[in-house]
mmCIF file with all atom_site columns, C-alpha atoms in Angstrom:
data_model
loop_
_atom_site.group_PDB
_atom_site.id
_atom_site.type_symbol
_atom_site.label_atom_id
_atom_site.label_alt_id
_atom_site.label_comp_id
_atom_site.label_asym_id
_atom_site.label_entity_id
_atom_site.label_seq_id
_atom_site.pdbx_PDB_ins_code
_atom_site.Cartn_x
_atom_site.Cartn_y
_atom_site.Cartn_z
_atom_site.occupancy
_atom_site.B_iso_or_equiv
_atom_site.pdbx_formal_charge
_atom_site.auth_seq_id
_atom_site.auth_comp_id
_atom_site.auth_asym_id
_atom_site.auth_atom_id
_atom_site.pdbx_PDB_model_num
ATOM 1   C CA . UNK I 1 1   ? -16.975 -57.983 14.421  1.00 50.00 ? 1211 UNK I CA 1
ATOM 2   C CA . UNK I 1 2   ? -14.835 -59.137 11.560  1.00 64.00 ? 1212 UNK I CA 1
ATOM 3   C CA . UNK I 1 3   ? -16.832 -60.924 8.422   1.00 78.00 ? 1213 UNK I CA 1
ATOM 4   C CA . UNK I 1 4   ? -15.928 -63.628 6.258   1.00 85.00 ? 1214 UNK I CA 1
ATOM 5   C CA . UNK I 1 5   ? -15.643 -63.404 2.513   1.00 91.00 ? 1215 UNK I CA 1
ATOM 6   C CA . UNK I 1 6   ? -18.523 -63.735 1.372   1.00 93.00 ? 1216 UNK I CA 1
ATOM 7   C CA . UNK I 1 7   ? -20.607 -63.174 -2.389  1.00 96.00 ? 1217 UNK I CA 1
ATOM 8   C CA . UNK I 1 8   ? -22.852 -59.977 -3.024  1.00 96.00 ? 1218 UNK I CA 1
ATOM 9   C CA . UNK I 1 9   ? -24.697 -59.145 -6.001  1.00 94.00 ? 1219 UNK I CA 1
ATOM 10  C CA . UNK I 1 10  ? -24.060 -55.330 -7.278  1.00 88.00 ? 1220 UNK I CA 1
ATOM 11  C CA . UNK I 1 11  ? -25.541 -54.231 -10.920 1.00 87.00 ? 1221 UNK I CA 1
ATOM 12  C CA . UNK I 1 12  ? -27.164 -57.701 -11.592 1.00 89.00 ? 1222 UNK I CA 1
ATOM 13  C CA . UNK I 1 13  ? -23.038 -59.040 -11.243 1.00 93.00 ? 1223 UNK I CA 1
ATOM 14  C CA . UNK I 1 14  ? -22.099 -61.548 -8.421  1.00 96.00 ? 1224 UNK I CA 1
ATOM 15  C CA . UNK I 1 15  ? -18.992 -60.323 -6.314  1.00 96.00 ? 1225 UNK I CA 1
ATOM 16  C CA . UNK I 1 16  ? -16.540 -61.676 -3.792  1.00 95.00 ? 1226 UNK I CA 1
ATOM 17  C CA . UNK I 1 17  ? -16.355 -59.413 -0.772  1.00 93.00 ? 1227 UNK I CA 1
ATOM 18  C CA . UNK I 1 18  ? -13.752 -59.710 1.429   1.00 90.00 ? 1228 UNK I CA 1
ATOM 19  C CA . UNK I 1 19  ? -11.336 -57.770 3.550   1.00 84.00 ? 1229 UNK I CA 1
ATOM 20  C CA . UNK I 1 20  ? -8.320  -56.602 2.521   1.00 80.00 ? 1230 UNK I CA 1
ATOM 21  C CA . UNK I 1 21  ? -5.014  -55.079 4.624   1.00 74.00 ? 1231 UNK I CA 1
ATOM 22  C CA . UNK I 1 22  ? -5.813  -52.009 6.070   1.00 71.00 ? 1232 UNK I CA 1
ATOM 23  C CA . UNK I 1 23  ? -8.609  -50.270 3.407   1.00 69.00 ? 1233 UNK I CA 1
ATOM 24  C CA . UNK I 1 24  ? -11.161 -52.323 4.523   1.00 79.00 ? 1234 UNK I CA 1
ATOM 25  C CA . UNK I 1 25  ? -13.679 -54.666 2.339   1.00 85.00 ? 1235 UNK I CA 1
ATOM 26  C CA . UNK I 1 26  ? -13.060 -54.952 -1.293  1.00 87.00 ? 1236 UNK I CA 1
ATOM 27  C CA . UNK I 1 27  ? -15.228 -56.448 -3.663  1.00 91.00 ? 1237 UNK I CA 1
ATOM 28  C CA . UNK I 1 28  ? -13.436 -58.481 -5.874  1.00 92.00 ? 1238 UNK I CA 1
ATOM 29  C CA . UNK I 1 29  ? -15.030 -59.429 -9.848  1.00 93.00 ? 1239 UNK I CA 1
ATOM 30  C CA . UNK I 1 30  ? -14.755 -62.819 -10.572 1.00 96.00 ? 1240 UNK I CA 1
ATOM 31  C CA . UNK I 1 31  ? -13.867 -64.353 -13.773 1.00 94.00 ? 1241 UNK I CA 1
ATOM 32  C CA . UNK I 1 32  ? -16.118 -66.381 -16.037 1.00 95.00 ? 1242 UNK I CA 1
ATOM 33  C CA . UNK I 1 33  ? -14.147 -69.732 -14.930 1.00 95.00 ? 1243 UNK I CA 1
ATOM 34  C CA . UNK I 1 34  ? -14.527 -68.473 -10.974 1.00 96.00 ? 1244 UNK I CA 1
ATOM 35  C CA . UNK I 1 35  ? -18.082 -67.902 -11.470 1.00 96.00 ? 1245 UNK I CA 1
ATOM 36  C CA . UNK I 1 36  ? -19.003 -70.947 -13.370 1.00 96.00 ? 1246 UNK I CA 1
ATOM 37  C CA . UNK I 1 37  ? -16.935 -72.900 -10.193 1.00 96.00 ? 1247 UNK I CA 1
ATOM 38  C CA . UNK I 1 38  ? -18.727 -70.963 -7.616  1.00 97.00 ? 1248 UNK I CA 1
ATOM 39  C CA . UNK I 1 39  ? -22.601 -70.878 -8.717  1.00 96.00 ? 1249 UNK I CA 1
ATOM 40  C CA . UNK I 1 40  ? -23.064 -73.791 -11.515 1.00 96.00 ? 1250 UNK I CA 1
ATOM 41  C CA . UNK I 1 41  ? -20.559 -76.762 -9.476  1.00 95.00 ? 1251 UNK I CA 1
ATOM 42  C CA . UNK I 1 42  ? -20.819 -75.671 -6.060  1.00 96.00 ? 1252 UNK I CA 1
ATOM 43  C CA . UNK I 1 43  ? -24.012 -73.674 -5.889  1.00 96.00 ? 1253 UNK I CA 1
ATOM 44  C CA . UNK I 1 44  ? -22.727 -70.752 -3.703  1.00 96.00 ? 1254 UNK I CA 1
ATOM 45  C CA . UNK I 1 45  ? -25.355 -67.509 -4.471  1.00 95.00 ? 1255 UNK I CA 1
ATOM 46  C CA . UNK I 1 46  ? -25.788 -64.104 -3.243  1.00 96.00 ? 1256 UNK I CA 1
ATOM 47  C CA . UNK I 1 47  ? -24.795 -63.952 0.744   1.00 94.00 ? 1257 UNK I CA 1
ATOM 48  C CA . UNK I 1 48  ? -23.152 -67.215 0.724   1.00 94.00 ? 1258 UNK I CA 1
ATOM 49  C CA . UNK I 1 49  ? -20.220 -67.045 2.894   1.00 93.00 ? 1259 UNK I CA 1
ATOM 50  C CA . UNK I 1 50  ? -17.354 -68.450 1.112   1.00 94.00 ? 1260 UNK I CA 1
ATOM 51  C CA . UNK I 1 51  ? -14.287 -70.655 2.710   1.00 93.00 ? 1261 UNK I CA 1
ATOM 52  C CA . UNK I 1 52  ? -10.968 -68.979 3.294   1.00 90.00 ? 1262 UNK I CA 1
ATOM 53  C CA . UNK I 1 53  ? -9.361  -71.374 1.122   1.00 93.00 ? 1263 UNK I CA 1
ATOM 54  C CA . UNK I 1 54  ? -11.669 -71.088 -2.077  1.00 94.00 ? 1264 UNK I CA 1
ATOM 55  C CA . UNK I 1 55  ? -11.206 -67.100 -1.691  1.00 93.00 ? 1265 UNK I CA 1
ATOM 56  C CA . UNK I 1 56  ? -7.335  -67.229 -1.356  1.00 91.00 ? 1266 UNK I CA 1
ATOM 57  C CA . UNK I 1 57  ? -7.143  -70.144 -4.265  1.00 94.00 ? 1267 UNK I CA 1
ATOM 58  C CA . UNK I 1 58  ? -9.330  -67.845 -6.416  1.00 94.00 ? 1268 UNK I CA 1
ATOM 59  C CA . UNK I 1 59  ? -7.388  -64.918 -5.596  1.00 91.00 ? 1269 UNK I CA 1
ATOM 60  C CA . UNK I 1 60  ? -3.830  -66.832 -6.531  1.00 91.00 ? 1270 UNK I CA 1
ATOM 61  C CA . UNK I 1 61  ? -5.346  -68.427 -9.779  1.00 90.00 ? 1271 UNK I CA 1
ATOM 62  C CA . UNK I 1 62  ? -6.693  -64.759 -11.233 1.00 89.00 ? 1272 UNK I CA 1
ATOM 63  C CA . UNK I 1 63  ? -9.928  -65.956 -11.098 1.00 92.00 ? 1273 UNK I CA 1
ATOM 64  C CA . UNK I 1 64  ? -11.028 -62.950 -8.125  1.00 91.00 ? 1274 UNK I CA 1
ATOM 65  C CA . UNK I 1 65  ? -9.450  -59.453 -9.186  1.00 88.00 ? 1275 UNK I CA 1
ATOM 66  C CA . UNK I 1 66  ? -10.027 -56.109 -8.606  1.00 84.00 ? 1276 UNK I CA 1
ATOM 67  C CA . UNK I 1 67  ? -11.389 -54.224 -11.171 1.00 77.00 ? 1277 UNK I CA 1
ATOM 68  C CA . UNK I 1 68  ? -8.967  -51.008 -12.893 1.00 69.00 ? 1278 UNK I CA 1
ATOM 69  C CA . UNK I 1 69  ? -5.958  -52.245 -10.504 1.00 67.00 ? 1279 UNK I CA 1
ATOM 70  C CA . UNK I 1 70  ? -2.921  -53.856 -11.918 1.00 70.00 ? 1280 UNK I CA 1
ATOM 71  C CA . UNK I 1 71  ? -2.394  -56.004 -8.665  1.00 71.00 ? 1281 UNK I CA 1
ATOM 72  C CA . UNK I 1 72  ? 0.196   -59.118 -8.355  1.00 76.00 ? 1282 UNK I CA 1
ATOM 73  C CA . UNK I 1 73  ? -1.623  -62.331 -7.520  1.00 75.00 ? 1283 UNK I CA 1
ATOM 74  C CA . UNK I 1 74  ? 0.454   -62.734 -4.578  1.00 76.00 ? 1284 UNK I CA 1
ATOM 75  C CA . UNK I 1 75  ? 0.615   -59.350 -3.518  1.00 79.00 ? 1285 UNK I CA 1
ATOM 76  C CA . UNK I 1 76  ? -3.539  -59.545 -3.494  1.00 76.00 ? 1286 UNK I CA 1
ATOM 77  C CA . UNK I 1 77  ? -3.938  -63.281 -1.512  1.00 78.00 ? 1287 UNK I CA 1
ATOM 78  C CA . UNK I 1 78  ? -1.448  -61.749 0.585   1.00 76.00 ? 1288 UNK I CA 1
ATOM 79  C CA . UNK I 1 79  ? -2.959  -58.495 1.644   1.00 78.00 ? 1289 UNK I CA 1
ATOM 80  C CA . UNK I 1 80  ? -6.575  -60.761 2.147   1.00 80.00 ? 1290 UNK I CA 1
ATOM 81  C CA . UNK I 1 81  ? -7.065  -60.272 6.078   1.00 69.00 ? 1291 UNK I CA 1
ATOM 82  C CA . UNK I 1 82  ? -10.211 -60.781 8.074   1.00 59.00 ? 1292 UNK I CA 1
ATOM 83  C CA . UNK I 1 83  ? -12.245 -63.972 9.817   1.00 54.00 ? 1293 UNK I CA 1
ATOM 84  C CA . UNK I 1 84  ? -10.949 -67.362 9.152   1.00 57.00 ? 1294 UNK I CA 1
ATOM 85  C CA . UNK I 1 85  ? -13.770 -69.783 9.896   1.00 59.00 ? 1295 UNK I CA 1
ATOM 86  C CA . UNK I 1 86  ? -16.959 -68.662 8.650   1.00 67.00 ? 1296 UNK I CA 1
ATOM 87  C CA . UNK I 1 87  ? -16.923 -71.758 6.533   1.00 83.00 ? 1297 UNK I CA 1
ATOM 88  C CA . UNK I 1 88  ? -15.146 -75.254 5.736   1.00 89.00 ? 1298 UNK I CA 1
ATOM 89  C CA . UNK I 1 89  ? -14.409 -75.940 2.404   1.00 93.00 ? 1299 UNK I CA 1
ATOM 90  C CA . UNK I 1 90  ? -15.995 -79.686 1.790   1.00 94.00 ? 1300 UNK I CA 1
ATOM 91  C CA . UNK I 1 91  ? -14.198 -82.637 0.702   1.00 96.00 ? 1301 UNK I CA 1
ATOM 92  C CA . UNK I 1 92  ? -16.326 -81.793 -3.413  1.00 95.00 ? 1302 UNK I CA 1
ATOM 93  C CA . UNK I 1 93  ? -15.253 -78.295 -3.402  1.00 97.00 ? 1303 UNK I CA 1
ATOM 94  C CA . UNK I 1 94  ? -11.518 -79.206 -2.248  1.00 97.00 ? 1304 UNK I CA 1
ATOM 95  C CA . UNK I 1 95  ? -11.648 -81.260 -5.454  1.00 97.00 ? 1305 UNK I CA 1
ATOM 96  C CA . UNK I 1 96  ? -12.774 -79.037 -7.431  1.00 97.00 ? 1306 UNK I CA 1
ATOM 97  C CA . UNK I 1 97  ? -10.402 -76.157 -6.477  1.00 97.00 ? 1307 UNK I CA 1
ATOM 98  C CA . UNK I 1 98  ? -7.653  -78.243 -7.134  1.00 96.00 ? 1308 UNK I CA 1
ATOM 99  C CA . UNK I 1 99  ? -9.307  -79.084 -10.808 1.00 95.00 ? 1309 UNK I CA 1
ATOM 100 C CA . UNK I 1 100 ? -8.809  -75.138 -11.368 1.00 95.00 ? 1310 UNK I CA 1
ATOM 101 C CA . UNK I 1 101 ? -5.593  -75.050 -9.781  1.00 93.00 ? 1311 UNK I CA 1
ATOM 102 C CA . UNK I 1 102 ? -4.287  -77.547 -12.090 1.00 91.00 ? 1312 UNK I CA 1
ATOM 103 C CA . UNK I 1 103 ? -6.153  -76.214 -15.088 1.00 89.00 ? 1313 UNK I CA 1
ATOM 104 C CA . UNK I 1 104 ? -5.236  -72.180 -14.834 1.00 89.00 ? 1314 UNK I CA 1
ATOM 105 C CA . UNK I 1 105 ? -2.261  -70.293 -16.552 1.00 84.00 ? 1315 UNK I CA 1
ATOM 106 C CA . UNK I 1 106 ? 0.015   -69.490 -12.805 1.00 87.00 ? 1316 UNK I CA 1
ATOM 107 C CA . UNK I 1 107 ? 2.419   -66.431 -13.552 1.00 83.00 ? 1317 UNK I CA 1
ATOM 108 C CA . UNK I 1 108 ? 5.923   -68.226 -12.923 1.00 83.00 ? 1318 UNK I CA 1
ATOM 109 C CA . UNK I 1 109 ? 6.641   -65.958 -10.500 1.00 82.00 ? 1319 UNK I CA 1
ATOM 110 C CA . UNK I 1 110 ? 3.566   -66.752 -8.558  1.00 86.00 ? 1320 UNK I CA 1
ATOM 111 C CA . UNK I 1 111 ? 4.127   -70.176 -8.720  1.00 90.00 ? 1321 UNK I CA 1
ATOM 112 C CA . UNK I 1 112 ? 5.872   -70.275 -5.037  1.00 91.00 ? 1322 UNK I CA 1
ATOM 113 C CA . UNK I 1 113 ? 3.468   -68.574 -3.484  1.00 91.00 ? 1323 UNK I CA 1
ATOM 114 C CA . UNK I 1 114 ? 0.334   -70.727 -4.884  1.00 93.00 ? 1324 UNK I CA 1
ATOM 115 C CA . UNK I 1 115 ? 2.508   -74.366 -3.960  1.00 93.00 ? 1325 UNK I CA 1
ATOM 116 C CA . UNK I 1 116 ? 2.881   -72.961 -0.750  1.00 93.00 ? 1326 UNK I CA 1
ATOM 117 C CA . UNK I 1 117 ? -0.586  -72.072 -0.181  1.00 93.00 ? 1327 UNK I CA 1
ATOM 118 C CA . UNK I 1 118 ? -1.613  -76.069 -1.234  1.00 96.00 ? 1328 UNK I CA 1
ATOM 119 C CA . UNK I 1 119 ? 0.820   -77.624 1.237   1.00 95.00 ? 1329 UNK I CA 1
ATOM 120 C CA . UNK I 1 120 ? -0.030  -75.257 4.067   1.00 92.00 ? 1330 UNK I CA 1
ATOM 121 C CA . UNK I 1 121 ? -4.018  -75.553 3.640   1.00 92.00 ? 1331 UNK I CA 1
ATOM 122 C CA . UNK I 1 122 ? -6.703  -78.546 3.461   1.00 94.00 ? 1332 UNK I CA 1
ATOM 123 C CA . UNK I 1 123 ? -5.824  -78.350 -0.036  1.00 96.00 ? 1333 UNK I CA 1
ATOM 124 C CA . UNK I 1 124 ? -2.713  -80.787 0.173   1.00 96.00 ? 1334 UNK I CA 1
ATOM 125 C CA . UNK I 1 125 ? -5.329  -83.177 1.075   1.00 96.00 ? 1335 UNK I CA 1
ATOM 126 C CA . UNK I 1 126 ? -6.406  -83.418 -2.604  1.00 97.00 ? 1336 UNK I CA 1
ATOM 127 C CA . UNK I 1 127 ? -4.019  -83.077 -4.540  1.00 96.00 ? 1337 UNK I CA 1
ATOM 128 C CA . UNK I 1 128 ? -0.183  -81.770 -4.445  1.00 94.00 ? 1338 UNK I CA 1
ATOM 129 C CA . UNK I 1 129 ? 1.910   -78.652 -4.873  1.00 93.00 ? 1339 UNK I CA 1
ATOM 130 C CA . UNK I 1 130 ? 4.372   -80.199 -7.580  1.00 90.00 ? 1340 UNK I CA 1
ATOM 131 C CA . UNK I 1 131 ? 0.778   -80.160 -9.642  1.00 90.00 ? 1341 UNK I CA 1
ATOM 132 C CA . UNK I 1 132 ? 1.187   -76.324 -10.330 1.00 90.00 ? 1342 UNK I CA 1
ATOM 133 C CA . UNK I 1 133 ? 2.582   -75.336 -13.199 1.00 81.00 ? 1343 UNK I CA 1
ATOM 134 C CA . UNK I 1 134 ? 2.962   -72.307 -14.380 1.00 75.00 ? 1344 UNK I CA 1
ATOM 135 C CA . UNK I 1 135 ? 2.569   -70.663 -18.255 1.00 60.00 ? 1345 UNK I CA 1
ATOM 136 C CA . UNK I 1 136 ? 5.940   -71.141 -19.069 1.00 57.00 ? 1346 UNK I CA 1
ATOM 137 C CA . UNK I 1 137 ? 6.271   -74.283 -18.157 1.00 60.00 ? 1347 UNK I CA 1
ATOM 138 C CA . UNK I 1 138 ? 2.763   -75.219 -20.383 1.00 54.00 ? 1348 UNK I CA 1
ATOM 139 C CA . UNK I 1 139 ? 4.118   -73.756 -23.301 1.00 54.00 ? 1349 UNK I CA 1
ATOM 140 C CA . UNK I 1 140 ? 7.369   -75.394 -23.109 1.00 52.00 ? 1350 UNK I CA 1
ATOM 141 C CA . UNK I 1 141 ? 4.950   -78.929 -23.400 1.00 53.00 ? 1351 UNK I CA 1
ATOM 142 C CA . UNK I 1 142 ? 3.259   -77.529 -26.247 1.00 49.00 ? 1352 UNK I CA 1
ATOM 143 C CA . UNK I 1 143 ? 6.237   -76.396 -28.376 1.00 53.00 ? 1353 UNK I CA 1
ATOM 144 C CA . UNK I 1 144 ? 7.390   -79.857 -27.712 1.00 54.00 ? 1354 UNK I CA 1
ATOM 145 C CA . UNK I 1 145 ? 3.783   -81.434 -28.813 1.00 58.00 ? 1355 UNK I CA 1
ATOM 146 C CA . UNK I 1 146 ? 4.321   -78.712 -31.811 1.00 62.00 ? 1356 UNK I CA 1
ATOM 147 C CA . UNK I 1 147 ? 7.780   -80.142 -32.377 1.00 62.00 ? 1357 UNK I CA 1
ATOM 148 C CA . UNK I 1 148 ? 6.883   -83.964 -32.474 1.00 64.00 ? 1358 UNK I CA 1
ATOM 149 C CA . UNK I 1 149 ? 3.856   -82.973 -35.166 1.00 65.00 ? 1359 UNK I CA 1
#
């Protein structure tokens, strides 16, 4: 029976564990961002299944990772396999991965792959794909804050 993603606590650290390609379930660290999203705004805890589209969006954003692997954001949401439906993302936690969409540094070449990932899930409900932007494109708005100073 396949399992959805769901958190596990290993060495006192909370952990996203989820299935990935062919090798099986992975347990991915989360970042201090991720973590503070997960637990402190939408309460999730140990055994908490988490929705398909929180674990991809965390995945695409950096903010789930696997530890001692130099792994492309894209390549790693697209190798996530496994049971869809263990869990619907609500309407508050929708919002709030498109807050940390909107807020984290995309790698310009992951860019693609995370607007298509908001029009083809419940995320284009909340918000839109033109409202990635990647690092290069942030920096070019502060050089040009830098330059008007």
């Amino acid at each position: 029976m396949a399992t959805a993603p769901h958190l596990v606590e290993e060495d006192g650290e909370l952990k996203l564990d989820v299935s990935v390609g062919q090798s099986g379930r992975r347990q991915f660290a989360l970042s201090d961002r991720a973590m503070t999203m997960l637990v402190d705004d939408l309460g999730y805890g140990n055994r908490d299944v988490v929705p398909w589209v929180t674990t991809k969006t965390l995945a695409l954003g950096g903010g789930a990772y696997l530890y001692d692997e130099k792994t492309d954001a894209r390549e790693l949401a697209w190798s996530i396999t496994g049971a869809d439906g263990g869990k619907r993302a609500s309407e508050a936690e929708l919002q709030r991965l498109a807050e940390y969409l909107t807020s984290v540094e995309i790698d310009q070449h992951a860019v693609d792959t995370v607007e298509e990932h908001v029009r083809e899930s419940s995320l284009s409900t909340v918000m839109s794909p033109e409202d990635i932007r990647s690092k290069r494109e942030r920096m070019n708005d502060l050089r040009g804050i830098a330059k008007d100073l």
